[in-house]
Each structure stands twice: as C-alpha cells, then as structure tokens.
Short mmCIF file of C-alpha atoms in Angstrom, two decimals:
data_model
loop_
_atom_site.label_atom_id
_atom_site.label_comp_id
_atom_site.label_asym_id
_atom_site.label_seq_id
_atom_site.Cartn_x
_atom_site.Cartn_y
_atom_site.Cartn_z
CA UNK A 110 20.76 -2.88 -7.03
CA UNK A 111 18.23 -1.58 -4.58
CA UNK A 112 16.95 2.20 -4.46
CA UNK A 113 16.52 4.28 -1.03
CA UNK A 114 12.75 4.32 -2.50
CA UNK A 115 12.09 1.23 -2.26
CA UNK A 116 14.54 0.17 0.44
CA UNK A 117 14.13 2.93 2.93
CA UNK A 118 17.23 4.54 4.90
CA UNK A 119 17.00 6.56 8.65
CA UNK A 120 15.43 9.99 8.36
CA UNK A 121 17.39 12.43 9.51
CA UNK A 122 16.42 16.19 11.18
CA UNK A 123 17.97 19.53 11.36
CA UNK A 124 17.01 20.62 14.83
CA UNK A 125 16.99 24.73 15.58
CA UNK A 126 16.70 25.70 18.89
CA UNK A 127 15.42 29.83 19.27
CA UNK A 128 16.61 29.59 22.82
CA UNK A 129 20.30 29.67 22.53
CA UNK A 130 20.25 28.39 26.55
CA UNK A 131 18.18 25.31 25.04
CA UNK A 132 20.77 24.65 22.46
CA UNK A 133 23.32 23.67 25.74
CA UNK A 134 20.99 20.93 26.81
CA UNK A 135 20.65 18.74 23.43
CA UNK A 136 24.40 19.45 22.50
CA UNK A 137 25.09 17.87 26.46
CA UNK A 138 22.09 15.18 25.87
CA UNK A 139 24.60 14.26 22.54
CA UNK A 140 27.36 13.80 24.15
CA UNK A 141 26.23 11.77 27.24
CA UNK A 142 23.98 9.87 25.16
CA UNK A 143 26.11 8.59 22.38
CA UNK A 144 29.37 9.25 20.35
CA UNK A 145 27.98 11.96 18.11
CA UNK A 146 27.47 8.95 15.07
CA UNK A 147 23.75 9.44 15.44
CA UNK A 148 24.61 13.41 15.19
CA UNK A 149 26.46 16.48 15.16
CA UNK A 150 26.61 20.44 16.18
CA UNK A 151 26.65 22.30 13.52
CA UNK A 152 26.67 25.29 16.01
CA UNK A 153 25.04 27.25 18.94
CA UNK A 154 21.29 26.83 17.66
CA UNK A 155 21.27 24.09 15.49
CA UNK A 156 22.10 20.49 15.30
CA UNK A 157 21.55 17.35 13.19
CA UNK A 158 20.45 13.88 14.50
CA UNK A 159 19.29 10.83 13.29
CA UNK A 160 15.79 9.63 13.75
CA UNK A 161 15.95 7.48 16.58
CA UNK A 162 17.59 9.96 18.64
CA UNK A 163 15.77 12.90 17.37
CA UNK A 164 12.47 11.12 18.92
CA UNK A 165 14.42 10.12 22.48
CA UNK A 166 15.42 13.93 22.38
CA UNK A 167 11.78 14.69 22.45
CA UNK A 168 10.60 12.64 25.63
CA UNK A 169 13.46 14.89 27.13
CA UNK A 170 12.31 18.37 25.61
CA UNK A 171 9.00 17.62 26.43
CA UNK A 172 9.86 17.13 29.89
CA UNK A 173 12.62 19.62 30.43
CA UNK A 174 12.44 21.98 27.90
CA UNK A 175 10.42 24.85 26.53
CA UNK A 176 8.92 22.88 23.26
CA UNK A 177 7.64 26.37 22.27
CA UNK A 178 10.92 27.25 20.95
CA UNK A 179 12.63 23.88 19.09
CA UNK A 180 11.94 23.28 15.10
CA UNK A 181 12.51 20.66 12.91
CA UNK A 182 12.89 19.52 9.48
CA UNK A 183 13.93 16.33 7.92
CA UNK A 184 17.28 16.91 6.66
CA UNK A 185 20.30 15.43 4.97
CA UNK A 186 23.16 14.92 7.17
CA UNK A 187 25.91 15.85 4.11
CA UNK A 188 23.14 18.91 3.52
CA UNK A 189 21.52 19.75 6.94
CA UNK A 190 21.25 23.77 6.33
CA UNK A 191 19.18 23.05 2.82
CA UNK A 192 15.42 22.96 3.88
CA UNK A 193 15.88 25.59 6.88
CA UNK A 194 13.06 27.15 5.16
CA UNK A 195 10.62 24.23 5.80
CA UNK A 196 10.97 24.04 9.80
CA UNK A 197 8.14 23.87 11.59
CA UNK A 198 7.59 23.32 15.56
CA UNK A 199 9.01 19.98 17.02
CA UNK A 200 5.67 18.55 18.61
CA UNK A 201 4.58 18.17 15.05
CA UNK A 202 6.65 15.38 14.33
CA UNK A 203 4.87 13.33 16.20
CA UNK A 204 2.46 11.45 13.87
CA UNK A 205 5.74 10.55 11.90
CA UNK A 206 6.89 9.01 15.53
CA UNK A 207 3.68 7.00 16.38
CA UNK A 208 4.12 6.25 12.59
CA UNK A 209 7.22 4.68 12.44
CA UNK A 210 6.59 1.06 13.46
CA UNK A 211 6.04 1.10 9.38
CA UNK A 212 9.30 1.18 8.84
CA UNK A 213 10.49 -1.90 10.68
CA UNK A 214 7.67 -3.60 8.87
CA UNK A 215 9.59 -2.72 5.40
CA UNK A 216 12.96 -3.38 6.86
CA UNK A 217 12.40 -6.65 8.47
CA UNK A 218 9.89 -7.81 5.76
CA UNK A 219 7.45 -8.74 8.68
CA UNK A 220 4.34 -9.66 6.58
CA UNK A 221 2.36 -12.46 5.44
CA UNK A 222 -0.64 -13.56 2.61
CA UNK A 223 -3.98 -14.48 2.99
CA UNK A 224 -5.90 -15.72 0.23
CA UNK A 225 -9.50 -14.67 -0.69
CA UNK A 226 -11.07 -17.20 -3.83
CA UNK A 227 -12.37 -15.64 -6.77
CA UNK A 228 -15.26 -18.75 -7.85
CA UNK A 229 -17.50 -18.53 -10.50
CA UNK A 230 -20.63 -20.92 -11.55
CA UNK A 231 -19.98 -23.99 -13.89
CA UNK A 232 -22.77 -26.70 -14.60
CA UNK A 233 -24.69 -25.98 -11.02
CA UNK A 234 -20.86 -25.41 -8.78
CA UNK A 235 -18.94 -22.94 -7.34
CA UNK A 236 -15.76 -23.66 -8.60
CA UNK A 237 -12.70 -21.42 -7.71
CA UNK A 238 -10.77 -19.89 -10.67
CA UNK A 239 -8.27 -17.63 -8.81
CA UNK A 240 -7.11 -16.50 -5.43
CA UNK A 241 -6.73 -12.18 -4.87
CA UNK A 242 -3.05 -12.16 -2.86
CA UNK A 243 -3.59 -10.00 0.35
CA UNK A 244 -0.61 -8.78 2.58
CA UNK A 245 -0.84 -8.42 6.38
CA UNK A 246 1.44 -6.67 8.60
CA UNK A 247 2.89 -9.14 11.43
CA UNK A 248 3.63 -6.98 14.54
CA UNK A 249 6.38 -8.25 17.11
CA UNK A 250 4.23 -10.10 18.92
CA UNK A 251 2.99 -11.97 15.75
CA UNK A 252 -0.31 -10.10 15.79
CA UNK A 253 -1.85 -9.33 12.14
CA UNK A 254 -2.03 -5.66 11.22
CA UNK A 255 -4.98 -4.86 8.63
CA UNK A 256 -3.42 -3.84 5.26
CA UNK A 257 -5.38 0.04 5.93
CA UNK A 258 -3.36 0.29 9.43
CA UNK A 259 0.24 0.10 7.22
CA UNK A 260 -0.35 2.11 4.74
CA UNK A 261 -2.19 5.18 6.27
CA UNK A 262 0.95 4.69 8.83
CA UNK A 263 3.66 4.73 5.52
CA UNK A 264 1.40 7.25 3.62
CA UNK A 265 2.39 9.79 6.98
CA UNK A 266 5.84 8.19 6.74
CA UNK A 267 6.15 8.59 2.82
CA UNK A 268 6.72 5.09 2.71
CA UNK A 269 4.47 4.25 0.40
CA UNK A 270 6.99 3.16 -2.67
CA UNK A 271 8.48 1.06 -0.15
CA UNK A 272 5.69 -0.69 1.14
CA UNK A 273 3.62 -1.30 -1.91
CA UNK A 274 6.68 -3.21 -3.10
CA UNK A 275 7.44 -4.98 -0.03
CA UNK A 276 3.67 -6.07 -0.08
CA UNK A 277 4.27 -6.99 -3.75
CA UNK A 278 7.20 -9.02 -3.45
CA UNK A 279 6.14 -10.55 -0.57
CA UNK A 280 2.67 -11.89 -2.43
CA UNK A 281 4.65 -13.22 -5.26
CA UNK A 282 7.03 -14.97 -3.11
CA UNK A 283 3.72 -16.36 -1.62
CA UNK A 284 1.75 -17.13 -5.12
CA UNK A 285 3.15 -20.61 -5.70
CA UNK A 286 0.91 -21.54 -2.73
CA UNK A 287 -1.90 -20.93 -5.23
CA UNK A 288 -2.79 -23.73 -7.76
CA UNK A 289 -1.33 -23.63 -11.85
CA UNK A 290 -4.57 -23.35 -13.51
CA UNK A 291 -5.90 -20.48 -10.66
CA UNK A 292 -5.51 -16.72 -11.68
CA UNK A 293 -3.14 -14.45 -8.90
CA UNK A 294 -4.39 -11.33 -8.32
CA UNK A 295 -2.10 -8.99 -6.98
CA UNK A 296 -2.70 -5.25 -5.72
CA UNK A 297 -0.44 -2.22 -6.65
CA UNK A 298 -0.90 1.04 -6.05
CA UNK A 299 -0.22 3.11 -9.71
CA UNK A 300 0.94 6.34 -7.56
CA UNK A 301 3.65 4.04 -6.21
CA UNK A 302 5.60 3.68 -9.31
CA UNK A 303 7.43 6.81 -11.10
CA UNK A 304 8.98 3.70 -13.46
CA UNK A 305 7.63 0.85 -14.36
CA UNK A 306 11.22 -0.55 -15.95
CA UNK A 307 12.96 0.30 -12.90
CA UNK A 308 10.48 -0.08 -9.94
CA UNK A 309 8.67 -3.25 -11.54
CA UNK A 310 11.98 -4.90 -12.32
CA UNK A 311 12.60 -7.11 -9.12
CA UNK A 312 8.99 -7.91 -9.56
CA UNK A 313 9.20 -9.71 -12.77
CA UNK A 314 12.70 -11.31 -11.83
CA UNK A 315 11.10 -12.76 -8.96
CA UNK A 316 7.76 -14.05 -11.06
CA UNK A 317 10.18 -15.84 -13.47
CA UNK A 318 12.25 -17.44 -10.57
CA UNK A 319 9.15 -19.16 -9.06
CA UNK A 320 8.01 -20.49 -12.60
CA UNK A 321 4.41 -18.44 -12.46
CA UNK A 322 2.86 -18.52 -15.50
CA UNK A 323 2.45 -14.26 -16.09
CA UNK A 324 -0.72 -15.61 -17.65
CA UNK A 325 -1.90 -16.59 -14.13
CA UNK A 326 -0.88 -13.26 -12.83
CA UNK A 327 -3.28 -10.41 -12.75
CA UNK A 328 -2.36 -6.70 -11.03
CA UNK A 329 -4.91 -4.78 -9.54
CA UNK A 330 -4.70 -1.45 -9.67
CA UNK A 331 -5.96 -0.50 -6.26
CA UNK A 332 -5.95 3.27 -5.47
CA UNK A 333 -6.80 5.61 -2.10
CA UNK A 334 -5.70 8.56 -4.27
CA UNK A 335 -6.49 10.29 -7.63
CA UNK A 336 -4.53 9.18 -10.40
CA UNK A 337 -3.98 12.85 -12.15
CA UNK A 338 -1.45 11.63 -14.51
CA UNK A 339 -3.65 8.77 -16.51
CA UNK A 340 -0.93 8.46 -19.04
CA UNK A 341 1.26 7.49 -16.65
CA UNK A 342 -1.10 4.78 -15.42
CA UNK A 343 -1.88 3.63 -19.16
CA UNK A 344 2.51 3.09 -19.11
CA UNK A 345 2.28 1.26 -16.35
CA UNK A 346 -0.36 -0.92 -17.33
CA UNK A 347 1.02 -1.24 -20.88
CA UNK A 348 4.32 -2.50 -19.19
CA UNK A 349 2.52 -5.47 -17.62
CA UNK A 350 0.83 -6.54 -20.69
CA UNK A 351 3.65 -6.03 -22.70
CA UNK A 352 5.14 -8.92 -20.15
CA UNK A 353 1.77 -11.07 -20.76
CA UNK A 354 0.01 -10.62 -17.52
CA UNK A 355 -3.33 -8.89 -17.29
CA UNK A 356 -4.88 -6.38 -15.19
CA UNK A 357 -7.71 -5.23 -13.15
CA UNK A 358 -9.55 -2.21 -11.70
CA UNK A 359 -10.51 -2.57 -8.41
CA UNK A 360 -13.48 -0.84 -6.36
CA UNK A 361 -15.23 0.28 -9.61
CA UNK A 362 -18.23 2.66 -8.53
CA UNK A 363 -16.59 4.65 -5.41
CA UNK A 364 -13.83 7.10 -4.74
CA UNK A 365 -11.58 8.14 -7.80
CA UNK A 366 -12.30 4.31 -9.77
CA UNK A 367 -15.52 5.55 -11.68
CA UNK A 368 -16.85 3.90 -14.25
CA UNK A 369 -15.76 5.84 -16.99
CA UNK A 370 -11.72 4.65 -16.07
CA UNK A 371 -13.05 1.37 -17.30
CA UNK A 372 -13.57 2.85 -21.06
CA UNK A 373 -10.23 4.59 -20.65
CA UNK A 374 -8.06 1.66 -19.28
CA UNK A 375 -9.71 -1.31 -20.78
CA UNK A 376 -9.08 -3.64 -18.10
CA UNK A 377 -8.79 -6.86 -17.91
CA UNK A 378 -11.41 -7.70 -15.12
CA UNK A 379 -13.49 -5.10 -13.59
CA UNK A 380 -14.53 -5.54 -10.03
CA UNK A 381 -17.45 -4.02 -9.02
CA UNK A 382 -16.81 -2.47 -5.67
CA UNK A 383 -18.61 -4.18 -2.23
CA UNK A 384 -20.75 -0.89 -1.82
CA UNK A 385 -22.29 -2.07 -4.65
CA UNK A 386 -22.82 -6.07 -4.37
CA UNK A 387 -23.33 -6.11 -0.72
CA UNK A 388 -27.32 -5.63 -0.73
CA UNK A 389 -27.66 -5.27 -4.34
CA UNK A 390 -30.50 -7.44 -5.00
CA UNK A 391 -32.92 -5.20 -2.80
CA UNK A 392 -31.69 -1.82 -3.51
CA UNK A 393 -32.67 -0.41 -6.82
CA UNK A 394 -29.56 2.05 -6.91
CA UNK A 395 -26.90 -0.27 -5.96
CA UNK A 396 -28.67 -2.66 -9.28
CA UNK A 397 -28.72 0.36 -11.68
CA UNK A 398 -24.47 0.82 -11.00
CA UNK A 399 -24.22 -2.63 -10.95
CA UNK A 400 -25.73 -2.91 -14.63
CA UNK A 401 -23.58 -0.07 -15.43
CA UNK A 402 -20.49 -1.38 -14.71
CA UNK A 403 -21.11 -4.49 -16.56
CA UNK A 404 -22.27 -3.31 -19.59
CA UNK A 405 -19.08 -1.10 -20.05
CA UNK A 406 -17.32 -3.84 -18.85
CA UNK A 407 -18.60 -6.15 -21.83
CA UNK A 408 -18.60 -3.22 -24.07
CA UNK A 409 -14.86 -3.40 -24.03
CA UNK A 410 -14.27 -7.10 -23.49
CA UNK A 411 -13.46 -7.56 -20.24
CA UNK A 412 -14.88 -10.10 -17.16
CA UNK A 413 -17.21 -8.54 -15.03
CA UNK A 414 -16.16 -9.31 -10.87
CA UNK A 415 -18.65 -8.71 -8.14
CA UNK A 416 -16.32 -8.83 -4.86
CA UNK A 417 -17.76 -7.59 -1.26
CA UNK A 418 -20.39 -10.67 -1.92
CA UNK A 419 -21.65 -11.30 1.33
CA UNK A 420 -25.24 -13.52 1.34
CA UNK A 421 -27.09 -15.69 -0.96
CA UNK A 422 -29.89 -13.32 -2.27
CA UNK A 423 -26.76 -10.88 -3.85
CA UNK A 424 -24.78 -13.55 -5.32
CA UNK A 425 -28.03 -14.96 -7.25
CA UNK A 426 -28.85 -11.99 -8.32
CA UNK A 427 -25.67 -10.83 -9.58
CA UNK A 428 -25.47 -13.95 -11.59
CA UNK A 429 -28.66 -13.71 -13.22
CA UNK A 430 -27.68 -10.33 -13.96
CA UNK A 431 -24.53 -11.62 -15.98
CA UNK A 432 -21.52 -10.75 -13.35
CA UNK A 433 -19.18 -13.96 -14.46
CA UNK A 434 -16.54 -13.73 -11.03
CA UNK A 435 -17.42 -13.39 -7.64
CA UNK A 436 -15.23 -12.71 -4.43
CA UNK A 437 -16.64 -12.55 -1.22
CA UNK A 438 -17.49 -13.51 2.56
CA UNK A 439 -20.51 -15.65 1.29
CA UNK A 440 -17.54 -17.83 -0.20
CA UNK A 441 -14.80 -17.43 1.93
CA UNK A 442 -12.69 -14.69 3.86
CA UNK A 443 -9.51 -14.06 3.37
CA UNK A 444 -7.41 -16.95 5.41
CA UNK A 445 -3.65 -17.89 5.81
CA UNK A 446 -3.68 -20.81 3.07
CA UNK A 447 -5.66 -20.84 -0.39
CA UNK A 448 -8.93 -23.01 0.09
CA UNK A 449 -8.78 -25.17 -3.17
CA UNK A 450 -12.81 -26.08 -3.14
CA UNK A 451 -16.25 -24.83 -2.33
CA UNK A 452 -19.39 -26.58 -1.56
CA UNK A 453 -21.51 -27.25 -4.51
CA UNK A 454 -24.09 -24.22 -4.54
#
C-alpha cells in the first residue's frame, strides 16, 4: 500500500475573489472550460479547483483580471473552507507553478543512475571497492536534470518525501549493475523519513528482491537542512543496521555535517567533504580539518573517505595522511554505467 507522501496526489486551491464582479469570470471560465470535475463554486467569492486548472486560470487573470484582488490557498476539495486563514495573493503561487515539472518526474519515475567509483590503494593500484548510486532527473526531451535542480524544485513543491524515495528506489532498482564484492552507496535525506518501518519498507522489499547483499549496501545520510531532532536520525540509522547494512555521513566539514555528528552517530564511513580534499595538499586549513576528521573518524572505528578528489598532488597527500577511500574526478565522474577498473596509479 502506497502513502499520498510518498506517492503524491493533485494539489488542490481554494480560490477567493474580493471582487464579487471577478468571481463571474472564473465561475464562466469553469464552465466553458471543463465539466466542473477539476472544480466547483462553492459560492459568489470563492471556488475550488484543481491544480492544473488553477494555473490555466492564472494566464487568464493575469491577462483579464485585476490580480490585486484573487487569493489562494492549497485546499482540500472535501474541506476547501479549512485554511481560509492561510490565503495569500494569487501571483505568489507561482514558484510552486514553474516548480511543478517535479511532480511528473515522481509520477512518471523519469530518472536514471550514474555511478561514481569509490577506489582505494592496494599493493601500488587503484582498485575500485564500491560505486556511490547517483539519481538524475530525465526531462521530456531525455535531457539530464542535476540532482540540486529536483530537489530545490520538490523542496518549493513539498515533495521532498516523494522524491527522496523515488530517487531511492530507483538506485536500488539500478544497484545490480554494480559488481557483488563492490559496496552501494546510496543517499537519503534523514528529514525525509517521519518512519523508518513504514517509509523504509518498500526499500528493503525491493533490496531483497534483487538478491543485494545489505552488506554491500551503505546509506548516506546526505542533508541540505539541520537535523534538529538527532534522535530521530540515530532511529533511523539504527533501523538500517538493525537490517545489516551500514551507513555514512556525507560532506563532513561544511553546512550542518560537522565533525562532532561523527562522535554522535558513529558512522560507518565518513566522507570528508570536497571543500576540503579539493586543494588540500597546499592549503594548511583545508589539512588541519582534514586531520580532524580522520582522527575522530578512527577514534570511533570507522573508514575515513576523501570524495571531491580532483588532481594528483591531493590524492597523494590524502593517502599519506591515512584517508583509506577516495571518490573523485581524478578517478572518474559520475557516468551512466559503473566503470569496473582504473589504471594502475
């Protein structure tokens, strides 16, 4: 059973009109435009209409009408009087409208994986121990959209439950590409899951189908946003070990992933942010986090992973500074089928 969360239906807006003259024109552009399914009077100010036609309205209004005087607010068509208090002027819907290409993305499962290889150094070679599981949007003409571009578009949307699980599924579905002895790493965002038993559930149904090891699979807890309630995130992460598959923190050094989450989440891998590697072994500052990071990160047990590793001088560096994993441009960008070997280094 799937959940509107995670499976998102049509928006739908309570539209109030403070010119009662105005009111005449959407209640006609109703009932020439459709057979009142996508919405309904509810009387001489205000209406409800679904999405699709709430947007068409506005191309209309905007042309024809005094936009100074319509509202809106998303609504509930069996409820569409309940969040009256909440409406706010109708040109301000419009970053949910430029948004809402999202949405078709979710629906229509329109995405696809790259790979990026996670190597380290054995006897003198770059050998490649695991492959990080990257979604891309496709758009209708096949085009790839960056993995920033959807989700700052469903974060506007509030379609972030429902695209961090599309992009979920849609890796695992993908990780049999990747080779039985590599490690998966697959990105979640923590603030995307209010359950781990319920919205993690198709996730591990799906793992077992394909016959993944969950010893290959490691989550990485990637995250634009603080992560206030930390015993939430400890549940989550609890929940995948519980399952036997491991975790990581990602982006260790910047934004709310500071190096004191390490001590307090006891990952798995820690993967010291690009910000960090990418210059490292010339800037004294970027060397002094870098140390950091790995000594908490042995302190605790975990594998130290420099990703963002872009030339020679940083990788060598990092390795003589005891970073065990490496991701990164120097080895390989992220490309539509795992590579499955590396030039001897």
């Amino acid at each position: 059973m799937s959940c509107d969360i995670c499976h998102p239906k049509a928006f739908g807006y309570t539209v109030y009109f403070s010119d009662e003259n105005q009111a005449d024109k959407i209640i006609q552009y109703l009932s020439a435009e459709n057979d009142m399914h996508d919405g309904h009077v509810i009387n001489q100010r205000l209406v409800w209409v679904l999405e699709s036609l709430f947007f068409d309205f506005l191309d209309y209004a905007e042309a024809h009408l005094n936009m100074d005087t319509i509202f809106a607010v998303q609504s509930d068509r069996q409820d569409p009087l309940k969040a009256l208090h909440s409406l706010k002027n109708a040109r301000e819907f419009q970053p949910l409208r430029e948004a809402s290409w999202v949405d078709e993305i979710i629906i229509n499962k329109s995405l696809t994986t790259h790979y990026q290889p996670i190597v380290m150094v054995e006897n003198g070679l770059v050998k490649i121990v695991g492959q990080e599981l990257l979604s891309r949007g496709l758009s209708e003409e096949g085009k790839l959209i960056s993995p920033f571009h959807m989700f700052e578009a469903a974060r506007v949307r509030n379609r972030l439950f429902a695209l961090d699980h599309a992009c979920r599924i849609n890796s695992v579905s993908n990780a049999g590409e990747v080779e039985k002895d590599q490690l998966i790493f697959i990105n979640f965002l923590p603030t995307a899951i209010y359950s781990p038993e319920h919205c993690l559930k198709s996730t591990l149904e799906l793992i077992e189908k394909k016959g993944i090891k969950s010893s290959q699979i490691v989550f990485e807890v990637v995250e634009t946003d603080e992560v206030k309630n930390i015993a939430h995130l400890k549940r989550i992460l609890e929940y995948y070990r519980k399952h036997g598959f491991q975790y990581a923190l990602d982006d260790v050094g910047v934004g709310y992933n500071g190096i004191n989450k390490i001590r307090e989440l006891k990952p798995d891998f820690v993967k010291l942010a690009l910000e960090f590697s990418n210059g490292v072994s010339t800037d004294p500052e970027k060397q002094e986090m870098a140390k950091s990071v790995l000594d908490i990160t042995q302190e605790i047990g975990g594998v130290a992973l420099a990703e963002g590793v872009e030339t020679e001088e940083d990788f060598l560096y990092l390795q003589a500074l005891g970073y065990e994993l490496f991701q990164g441009y120097y080895f390989s960008k992220p490309v539509p089928k795992p590579i499955q070997e590396l030039k001897a280094s």
